[in-house]
Structures are given as structure tokens and as C-alpha cells.
C-alpha positions as a printed Julia matrix, in Angstrom:
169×3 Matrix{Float64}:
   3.48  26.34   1.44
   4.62  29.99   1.55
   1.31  30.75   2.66
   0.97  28.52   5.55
   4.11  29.82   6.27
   3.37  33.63   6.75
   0.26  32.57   8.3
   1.94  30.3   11.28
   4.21  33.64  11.6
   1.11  35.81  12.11
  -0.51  32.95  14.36
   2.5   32.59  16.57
   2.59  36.91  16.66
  -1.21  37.11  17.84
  -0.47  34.61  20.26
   2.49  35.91  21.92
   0.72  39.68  22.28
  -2.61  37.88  23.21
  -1.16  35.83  26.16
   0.72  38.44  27.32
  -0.35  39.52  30.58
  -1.36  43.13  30.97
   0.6   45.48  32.58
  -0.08  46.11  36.17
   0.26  49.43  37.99
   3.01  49.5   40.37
   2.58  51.11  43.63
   4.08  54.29  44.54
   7.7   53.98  45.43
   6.72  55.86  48.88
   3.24  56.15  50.08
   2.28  58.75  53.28
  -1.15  57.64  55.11
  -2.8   59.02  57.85
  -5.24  57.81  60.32
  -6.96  59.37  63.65
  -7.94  57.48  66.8
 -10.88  59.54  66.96
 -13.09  61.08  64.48
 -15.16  63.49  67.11
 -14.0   65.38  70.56
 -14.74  67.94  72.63
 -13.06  71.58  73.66
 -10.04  70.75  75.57
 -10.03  67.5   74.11
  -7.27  65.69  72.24
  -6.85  63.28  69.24
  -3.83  61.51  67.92
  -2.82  61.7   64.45
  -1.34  58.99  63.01
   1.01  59.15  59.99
   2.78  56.62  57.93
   5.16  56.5   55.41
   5.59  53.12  53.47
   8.5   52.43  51.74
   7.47  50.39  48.2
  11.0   50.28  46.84
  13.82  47.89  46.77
  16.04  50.83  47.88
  16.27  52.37  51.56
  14.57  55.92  51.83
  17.2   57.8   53.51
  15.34  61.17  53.85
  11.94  62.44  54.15
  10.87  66.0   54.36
   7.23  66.68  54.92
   4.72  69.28  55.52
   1.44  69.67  57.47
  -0.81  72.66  57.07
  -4.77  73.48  58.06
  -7.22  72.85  55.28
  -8.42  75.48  53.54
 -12.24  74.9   55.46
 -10.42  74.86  58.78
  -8.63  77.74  58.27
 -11.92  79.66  57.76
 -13.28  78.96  60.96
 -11.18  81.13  63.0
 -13.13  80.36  65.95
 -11.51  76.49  66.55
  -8.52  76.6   68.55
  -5.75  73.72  68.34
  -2.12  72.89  68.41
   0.12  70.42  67.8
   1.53  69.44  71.38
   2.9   66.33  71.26
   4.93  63.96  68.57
   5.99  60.12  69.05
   7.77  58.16  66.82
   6.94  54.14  67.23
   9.39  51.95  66.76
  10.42  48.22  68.15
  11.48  48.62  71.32
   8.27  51.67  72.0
   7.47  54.91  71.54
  10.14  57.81  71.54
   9.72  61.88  71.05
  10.19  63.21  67.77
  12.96  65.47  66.92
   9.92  68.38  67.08
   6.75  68.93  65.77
   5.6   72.09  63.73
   3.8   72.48  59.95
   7.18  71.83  58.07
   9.93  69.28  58.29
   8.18  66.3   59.84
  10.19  64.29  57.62
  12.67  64.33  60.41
  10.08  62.66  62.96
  10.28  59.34  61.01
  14.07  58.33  62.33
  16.58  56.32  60.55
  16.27  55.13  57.26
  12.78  52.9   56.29
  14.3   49.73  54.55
  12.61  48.25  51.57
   8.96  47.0   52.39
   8.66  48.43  55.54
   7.17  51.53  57.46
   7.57  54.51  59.73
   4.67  55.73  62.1
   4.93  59.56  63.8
   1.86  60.49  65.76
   1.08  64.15  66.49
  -1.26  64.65  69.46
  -3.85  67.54  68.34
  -4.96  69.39  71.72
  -8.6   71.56  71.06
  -8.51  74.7   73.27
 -11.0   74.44  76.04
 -12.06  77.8   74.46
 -12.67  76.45  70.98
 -15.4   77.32  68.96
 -18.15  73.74  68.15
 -19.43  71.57  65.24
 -16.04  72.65  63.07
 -14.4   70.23  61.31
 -10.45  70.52  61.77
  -8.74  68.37  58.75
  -4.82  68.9   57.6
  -3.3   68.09  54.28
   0.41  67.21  53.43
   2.88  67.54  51.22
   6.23  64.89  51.0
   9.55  64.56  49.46
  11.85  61.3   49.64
  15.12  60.4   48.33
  16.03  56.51  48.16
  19.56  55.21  48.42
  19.54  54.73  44.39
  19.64  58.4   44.27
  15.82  58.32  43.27
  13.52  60.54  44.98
   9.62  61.05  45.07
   7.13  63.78  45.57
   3.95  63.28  46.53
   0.53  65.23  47.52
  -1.71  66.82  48.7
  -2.16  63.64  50.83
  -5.6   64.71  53.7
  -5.66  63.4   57.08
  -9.5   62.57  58.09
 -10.91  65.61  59.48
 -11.81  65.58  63.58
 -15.31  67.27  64.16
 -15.07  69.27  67.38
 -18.31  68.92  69.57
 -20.1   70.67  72.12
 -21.54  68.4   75.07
């Protein structure tokens, strides 16, 4: 009797760690993506860069700061020519201008706070100098900090952006 005893103990143990369902990975409490609407243009061309920041939590994110700088491959062709000229945040009721653009403190460009579940887009308009130099690839990578409203915050990088190849026609 004892024996069916510690037996039924150890049966019932394998069974509760055996039918427990693994672990799953939870996202990342804030996630930064980026997108272009173009993957090739031309000297004194332009392409829109699209970025994203997804709020995962169940808390607001009440601040973002964020960096944008060259990648290391663009920065050694010192022959393509670009700038940042334009910056629109979208939101419900349209498009408005960003509080600037620049390669540090973007964070500001995404507004008011991004509630739980939901996301912020800011789109930088990348203007190629007529003069630029051809068949380059100009890519940028990112860095971002976020504090949530439960005093949390959130680091995360070096996020890329797809890279634009500039063209000669």
C-alpha cells in the first residue's frame, strides 16, 4: 500500500511538470521598426523613412528618446550626399510636423504618450543631393530608450533601417 502510495505521488508529479505548457517568449515591452517606401532612387531623389515604435506593455510609454546615425558602410562613401529634410508624425486626424528632425532625440517626433497595444509612426523624408555620388547604398541604424508609466523603462538596439541604393539613370 505504501508503495502504491509514493508511486501515485510521483505519477501525479510527472504529470503536472509534463502537461505543463512551455514557457513562451514574451515580446519586447517596446519594439522600434523601420520601413522605406522605396528601396532604389536617383540623385536628387527622395525616399521616406518610416519608423515605428510599438508599445507591448500594459503600461503607457510616456517618453521615448532615440537616435539615428549613418552606417558604418555609408559613412565610407563620402561621395553620397543626403539629408534629412523633412519629418511627419501620423496620427488620426493626418499627418503633422515633428517637433524637428536631426541624428538624436527623435524620441520627441512620436507625440503624446503610445497607450498599451498601440503604435507611433514618424517618417523622415531622406533627400539625395543632385550631386551625389551612384550605386552606394545609404542605410541608418538606431538606438532607443523608453520609460513606461510603471516607472519601467527599456533600451533597445542597434535596430537598421533597410538601406536605399542610390542609382544613376
Amino acid at each position: 500500500m505504501r508503495r502504491l502510495g509514493l508511486s501515485t505521488v510521483l505519477a501525479v508529479v510527472l504529470a503536472v511538470f509534463g502537461l505543463t505548457p512551455a514557457a513562451s517568449a514574451d515580446p519586447a515591452p517596446a519594439a522600434l521598426t523601420f520601413a522605406t517606401d522605396s528601396a532604389t532612387t536617383t540623385p536628387g531623389g527622395t525616399v521616406n523613412l518610416s519608423m515605428t515604435i510599438t508599445n507591448n506593455k500594459t503600461y503607457d510609454i510616456w517618453f521615448v528618446y532615440q537616435t539615428i546615425d549613418p552606417t558604418w558602410l555609408t559613412t565610407q562613401r563620402p561621395d553620397l550626399k543626403y539629408a534629412f529634410t523633412g519629418c511627419s508624425l501620423a496620427t488620426a486626424a493626418g499627418a503633422t510636423p515633428c517637433s524637428g528632425t536631426g541624428p538624436a532625440n527623435l524620441g520627441a517626433n512620436y507625440g503624446a504618450t503610445v497607450p498599451p497595444g498601440q503604435s507611433r509612426t514618424v517618417t523622415l523624408t531622406l533627400q539625395i543631393a543632385a550631386d551625389s555620388g551612384c550605386n552606394g547604398n545609404i542605410g541608418f541604424y538606431s538606438y532607443f530608450y523608453a520609460e513606461f508609466s510603471d516607472t519601467t523603462s527599456v533600451s533597445g538596439g542597434p535596430v537598421h533601417t533597410p538601406e536605399t541604393r542610390v542609382l544613376c539613370a
